[in-house]
């Protein structure tokens, strides 16, 4: 198994999702916003500053995973990219918009709706990713690849001529 192509990439993806889950549960990135905002002296679309290191992280992961995406089956790759665009688009772009609304209008309905849309986009992205994996694992070709090779029957032993 450890010799399978891109096995380290799959393990790293699992680790990334564990870290993202922990961050979501513990609100770690939210705790970095005020110090980072003070350091960068930004506001508006950049009000929720955690996305600055977030964009850097996405760029690095994207560069590392480019060959992986270009190598895996096309349908799986397409679905993983769609899932990533939905998730990252929700997490980063809607958060930027939410920061602008928060700075302009405070924690009102517009800011809350943006936060709801952001969280929904993240959930849809994760669901799309899970669907992509399930679709790949259940595809007939993948199922065929997982089947152990059956030994070929031995030819019958000829009986000595009488």
PDB file of C-alpha atoms in Angstrom:
ATOM      1  CA  UNK A   1       0.000   0.000   0.000  1.00  0.00           C
ATOM      2  CA  UNK A   2       2.794   2.418   0.828  1.00  0.00           C
ATOM      3  CA  UNK A   3       4.108   2.002  -2.701  1.00  0.00           C
ATOM      4  CA  UNK A   4       0.826   3.046  -4.277  1.00  0.00           C
ATOM      5  CA  UNK A   5       1.031   6.221  -6.365  1.00  0.00           C
ATOM      6  CA  UNK A   6       0.484   9.389  -4.339  1.00  0.00           C
ATOM      7  CA  UNK A   7      -0.186   7.535  -1.091  1.00  0.00           C
ATOM      8  CA  UNK A   8       1.503  10.361   0.812  1.00  0.00           C
ATOM      9  CA  UNK A   9      -0.793  12.875  -0.866  1.00  0.00           C
ATOM     10  CA  UNK A  10      -3.849  10.939   0.331  1.00  0.00           C
ATOM     11  CA  UNK A  11      -2.473  10.760   3.888  1.00  0.00           C
ATOM     12  CA  UNK A  12      -1.666  14.477   3.804  1.00  0.00           C
ATOM     13  CA  UNK A  13      -5.210  15.254   2.604  1.00  0.00           C
ATOM     14  CA  UNK A  14      -6.563  13.286   5.550  1.00  0.00           C
ATOM     15  CA  UNK A  15      -4.297  15.313   7.856  1.00  0.00           C
ATOM     16  CA  UNK A  16      -5.402  18.587   6.278  1.00  0.00           C
ATOM     17  CA  UNK A  17      -9.049  17.675   6.839  1.00  0.00           C
ATOM     18  CA  UNK A  18      -8.330  16.778  10.463  1.00  0.00           C
ATOM     19  CA  UNK A  19      -6.646  20.155  10.999  1.00  0.00           C
ATOM     20  CA  UNK A  20      -9.513  21.975   9.249  1.00  0.00           C
ATOM     21  CA  UNK A  21     -12.017  20.145  11.455  1.00  0.00           C
ATOM     22  CA  UNK A  22     -10.098  21.059  14.589  1.00  0.00           C
ATOM     23  CA  UNK A  23      -9.865  24.682  13.448  1.00  0.00           C
ATOM     24  CA  UNK A  24     -13.594  24.782  12.762  1.00  0.00           C
ATOM     25  CA  UNK A  25     -14.414  23.284  16.168  1.00  0.00           C
ATOM     26  CA  UNK A  26     -11.954  25.423  18.151  1.00  0.00           C
ATOM     27  CA  UNK A  27     -12.238  28.646  16.068  1.00  0.00           C
ATOM     28  CA  UNK A  28      -8.442  28.913  15.898  1.00  0.00           C
ATOM     29  CA  UNK A  29      -8.347  31.095  12.791  1.00  0.00           C
ATOM     30  CA  UNK A  30     -10.774  33.569  14.368  1.00  0.00           C
ATOM     31  CA  UNK A  31      -8.331  34.077  17.257  1.00  0.00           C
ATOM     32  CA  UNK A  32      -5.629  35.189  14.801  1.00  0.00           C
ATOM     33  CA  UNK A  33      -7.719  37.966  13.226  1.00  0.00           C
ATOM     34  CA  UNK A  34      -7.276  40.860  15.680  1.00  0.00           C
ATOM     35  CA  UNK A  35      -3.483  40.527  16.055  1.00  0.00           C
ATOM     36  CA  UNK A  36      -3.048  40.076  12.302  1.00  0.00           C
ATOM     37  CA  UNK A  37      -5.370  43.034  11.531  1.00  0.00           C
ATOM     38  CA  UNK A  38      -3.325  45.214  13.911  1.00  0.00           C
ATOM     39  CA  UNK A  39      -0.093  44.047  12.314  1.00  0.00           C
ATOM     40  CA  UNK A  40      -1.261  44.601   8.720  1.00  0.00           C
ATOM     41  CA  UNK A  41      -3.370  47.725   9.466  1.00  0.00           C
ATOM     42  CA  UNK A  42      -6.148  46.637   7.087  1.00  0.00           C
ATOM     43  CA  UNK A  43      -9.926  46.743   6.942  1.00  0.00           C
ATOM     44  CA  UNK A  44     -12.787  46.434   4.464  1.00  0.00           C
ATOM     45  CA  UNK A  45     -12.493  43.245   2.434  1.00  0.00           C
ATOM     46  CA  UNK A  46      -9.394  42.457   4.506  1.00  0.00           C
ATOM     47  CA  UNK A  47     -11.147  42.967   7.858  1.00  0.00           C
ATOM     48  CA  UNK A  48     -11.188  39.225   8.658  1.00  0.00           C
ATOM     49  CA  UNK A  49      -7.456  38.902   8.133  1.00  0.00           C
ATOM     50  CA  UNK A  50      -7.111  35.156   8.717  1.00  0.00           C
ATOM     51  CA  UNK A  51      -7.725  34.615   5.015  1.00  0.00           C
ATOM     52  CA  UNK A  52      -4.333  36.215   4.165  1.00  0.00           C
ATOM     53  CA  UNK A  53      -2.411  33.181   5.491  1.00  0.00           C
ATOM     54  CA  UNK A  54      -5.338  31.080   4.233  1.00  0.00           C
ATOM     55  CA  UNK A  55      -4.711  32.154   0.640  1.00  0.00           C
ATOM     56  CA  UNK A  56      -1.011  31.417   1.050  1.00  0.00           C
ATOM     57  CA  UNK A  57      -1.866  27.946   2.413  1.00  0.00           C
ATOM     58  CA  UNK A  58      -4.250  27.262  -0.490  1.00  0.00           C
ATOM     59  CA  UNK A  59      -1.601  28.352  -3.022  1.00  0.00           C
ATOM     60  CA  UNK A  60       1.044  26.081  -1.487  1.00  0.00           C
ATOM     61  CA  UNK A  61      -1.292  23.075  -1.265  1.00  0.00           C
ATOM     62  CA  UNK A  62      -2.490  23.737  -4.821  1.00  0.00           C
ATOM     63  CA  UNK A  63       1.079  23.792  -6.138  1.00  0.00           C
ATOM     64  CA  UNK A  64       1.986  20.603  -4.273  1.00  0.00           C
ATOM     65  CA  UNK A  65      -1.147  18.794  -5.460  1.00  0.00           C
ATOM     66  CA  UNK A  66      -1.079  19.887  -9.121  1.00  0.00           C
ATOM     67  CA  UNK A  67       0.695  16.745 -10.367  1.00  0.00           C
ATOM     68  CA  UNK A  68      -1.609  14.619  -8.194  1.00  0.00           C
ATOM     69  CA  UNK A  69      -4.716  16.199  -9.748  1.00  0.00           C
ATOM     70  CA  UNK A  70      -3.298  15.809 -13.262  1.00  0.00           C
ATOM     71  CA  UNK A  71      -2.544  12.119 -12.650  1.00  0.00           C
ATOM     72  CA  UNK A  72      -5.646  10.741 -10.919  1.00  0.00           C
ATOM     73  CA  UNK A  73      -8.656   9.689 -13.030  1.00  0.00           C
ATOM     74  CA  UNK A  74     -10.218  12.659 -14.802  1.00  0.00           C
ATOM     75  CA  UNK A  75     -13.685  12.338 -13.248  1.00  0.00           C
ATOM     76  CA  UNK A  76     -12.236  12.137  -9.732  1.00  0.00           C
ATOM     77  CA  UNK A  77      -9.910  15.072 -10.416  1.00  0.00           C
ATOM     78  CA  UNK A  78     -12.749  17.197 -11.789  1.00  0.00           C
ATOM     79  CA  UNK A  79     -14.931  16.508  -8.765  1.00  0.00           C
ATOM     80  CA  UNK A  80     -12.121  17.193  -6.295  1.00  0.00           C
ATOM     81  CA  UNK A  81     -11.378  20.514  -8.020  1.00  0.00           C
ATOM     82  CA  UNK A  82     -15.084  21.456  -7.963  1.00  0.00           C
ATOM     83  CA  UNK A  83     -15.261  20.573  -4.256  1.00  0.00           C
ATOM     84  CA  UNK A  84     -12.148  22.641  -3.535  1.00  0.00           C
ATOM     85  CA  UNK A  85     -13.454  25.660  -5.457  1.00  0.00           C
ATOM     86  CA  UNK A  86     -16.769  25.544  -3.582  1.00  0.00           C
ATOM     87  CA  UNK A  87     -15.083  25.081  -0.187  1.00  0.00           C
ATOM     88  CA  UNK A  88     -12.278  27.613  -0.678  1.00  0.00           C
ATOM     89  CA  UNK A  89     -14.556  30.076  -2.445  1.00  0.00           C
ATOM     90  CA  UNK A  90     -16.940  29.950   0.480  1.00  0.00           C
ATOM     91  CA  UNK A  91     -14.260  30.061   3.131  1.00  0.00           C
ATOM     92  CA  UNK A  92     -12.162  32.843   1.625  1.00  0.00           C
ATOM     93  CA  UNK A  93     -14.266  34.956  -0.726  1.00  0.00           C
ATOM     94  CA  UNK A  94     -17.469  35.007   1.300  1.00  0.00           C
ATOM     95  CA  UNK A  95     -15.439  35.656   4.454  1.00  0.00           C
ATOM     96  CA  UNK A  96     -13.882  38.693   2.730  1.00  0.00           C
ATOM     97  CA  UNK A  97     -17.343  39.959   1.825  1.00  0.00           C
ATOM     98  CA  UNK A  98     -18.520  39.287   5.373  1.00  0.00           C
ATOM     99  CA  UNK A  99     -15.611  41.317   6.730  1.00  0.00           C
ATOM    100  CA  UNK A 100     -16.562  44.265   4.562  1.00  0.00           C
ATOM    101  CA  UNK A 101     -20.200  44.033   5.697  1.00  0.00           C
ATOM    102  CA  UNK A 102     -19.128  43.711   9.331  1.00  0.00           C
ATOM    103  CA  UNK A 103     -16.965  46.804   9.112  1.00  0.00           C
ATOM    104  CA  UNK A 104     -19.637  48.817   7.269  1.00  0.00           C
ATOM    105  CA  UNK A 105     -22.795  47.657   9.059  1.00  0.00           C
ATOM    106  CA  UNK A 106     -21.691  45.778  12.182  1.00  0.00           C
ATOM    107  CA  UNK A 107     -23.034  42.349  13.128  1.00  0.00           C
ATOM    108  CA  UNK A 108     -26.363  42.869  11.365  1.00  0.00           C
ATOM    109  CA  UNK A 109     -28.464  40.674   9.134  1.00  0.00           C
ATOM    110  CA  UNK A 110     -26.257  41.149   6.040  1.00  0.00           C
ATOM    111  CA  UNK A 111     -23.158  40.056   7.934  1.00  0.00           C
ATOM    112  CA  UNK A 112     -25.006  37.080   9.401  1.00  0.00           C
ATOM    113  CA  UNK A 113     -26.398  36.018   6.021  1.00  0.00           C
ATOM    114  CA  UNK A 114     -22.916  36.161   4.535  1.00  0.00           C
ATOM    115  CA  UNK A 115     -21.622  33.974   7.383  1.00  0.00           C
ATOM    116  CA  UNK A 116     -24.443  31.483   6.779  1.00  0.00           C
ATOM    117  CA  UNK A 117     -23.632  31.355   3.047  1.00  0.00           C
ATOM    118  CA  UNK A 118     -19.940  30.899   3.836  1.00  0.00           C
ATOM    119  CA  UNK A 119     -20.610  27.968   6.179  1.00  0.00           C
ATOM    120  CA  UNK A 120     -23.058  26.464   3.684  1.00  0.00           C
ATOM    121  CA  UNK A 121     -20.468  26.671   0.889  1.00  0.00           C
ATOM    122  CA  UNK A 122     -17.920  24.914   3.097  1.00  0.00           C
ATOM    123  CA  UNK A 123     -20.419  22.135   3.872  1.00  0.00           C
ATOM    124  CA  UNK A 124     -21.392  21.744   0.210  1.00  0.00           C
ATOM    125  CA  UNK A 125     -17.692  21.585  -0.721  1.00  0.00           C
ATOM    126  CA  UNK A 126     -17.059  18.830   1.823  1.00  0.00           C
ATOM    127  CA  UNK A 127     -20.149  16.911   0.698  1.00  0.00           C
ATOM    128  CA  UNK A 128     -19.028  17.196  -2.943  1.00  0.00           C
ATOM    129  CA  UNK A 129     -15.578  15.874  -1.964  1.00  0.00           C
ATOM    130  CA  UNK A 130     -17.091  12.912  -0.073  1.00  0.00           C
ATOM    131  CA  UNK A 131     -19.322  12.213  -3.073  1.00  0.00           C
ATOM    132  CA  UNK A 132     -16.291  12.344  -5.387  1.00  0.00           C
ATOM    133  CA  UNK A 133     -14.457   9.777  -3.278  1.00  0.00           C
ATOM    134  CA  UNK A 134     -17.497   7.500  -2.959  1.00  0.00           C
ATOM    135  CA  UNK A 135     -18.196   7.765  -6.690  1.00  0.00           C
ATOM    136  CA  UNK A 136     -14.600   6.820  -7.444  1.00  0.00           C
ATOM    137  CA  UNK A 137     -14.491   3.936  -4.971  1.00  0.00           C
ATOM    138  CA  UNK A 138     -17.794   2.524  -6.237  1.00  0.00           C
ATOM    139  CA  UNK A 139     -17.008   2.847  -9.937  1.00  0.00           C
ATOM    140  CA  UNK A 140     -16.780  -0.481 -11.763  1.00  0.00           C
ATOM    141  CA  UNK A 141     -13.182   0.188 -12.838  1.00  0.00           C
ATOM    142  CA  UNK A 142     -12.035   0.949  -9.292  1.00  0.00           C
ATOM    143  CA  UNK A 143     -13.860  -2.115  -7.963  1.00  0.00           C
ATOM    144  CA  UNK A 144     -12.141  -4.214 -10.636  1.00  0.00           C
ATOM    145  CA  UNK A 145      -8.740  -2.796  -9.631  1.00  0.00           C
ATOM    146  CA  UNK A 146      -9.354  -3.797  -5.994  1.00  0.00           C
ATOM    147  CA  UNK A 147     -10.212  -7.427  -6.765  1.00  0.00           C
ATOM    148  CA  UNK A 148      -7.446  -9.835  -5.831  1.00  0.00           C
ATOM    149  CA  UNK A 149      -6.106 -11.782  -8.746  1.00  0.00           C
ATOM    150  CA  UNK A 150      -7.526 -15.243  -8.854  1.00  0.00           C
ATOM    151  CA  UNK A 151      -5.074 -18.013  -9.496  1.00  0.00           C
ATOM    152  CA  UNK A 152      -5.510 -19.590 -12.881  1.00  0.00           C
ATOM    153  CA  UNK A 153      -6.655 -23.196 -12.728  1.00  0.00           C
ATOM    154  CA  UNK A 154      -3.926 -25.674 -13.421  1.00  0.00           C
ATOM    155  CA  UNK A 155      -4.303 -27.703 -16.566  1.00  0.00           C
ATOM    156  CA  UNK A 156      -5.642 -31.187 -15.879  1.00  0.00           C
ATOM    157  CA  UNK A 157      -3.014 -33.780 -15.251  1.00  0.00           C
ATOM    158  CA  UNK A 158      -2.984 -36.299 -18.006  1.00  0.00           C
ATOM    159  CA  UNK A 159      -3.389 -39.840 -16.874  1.00  0.00           C
ATOM    160  CA  UNK A 160      -0.795 -42.363 -18.035  1.00  0.00           C
ATOM    161  CA  UNK A 161      -1.762 -44.060 -21.260  1.00  0.00           C
ATOM    162  CA  UNK A 162      -3.053 -47.549 -20.812  1.00  0.00           C
TER     163      UNK A 162
END
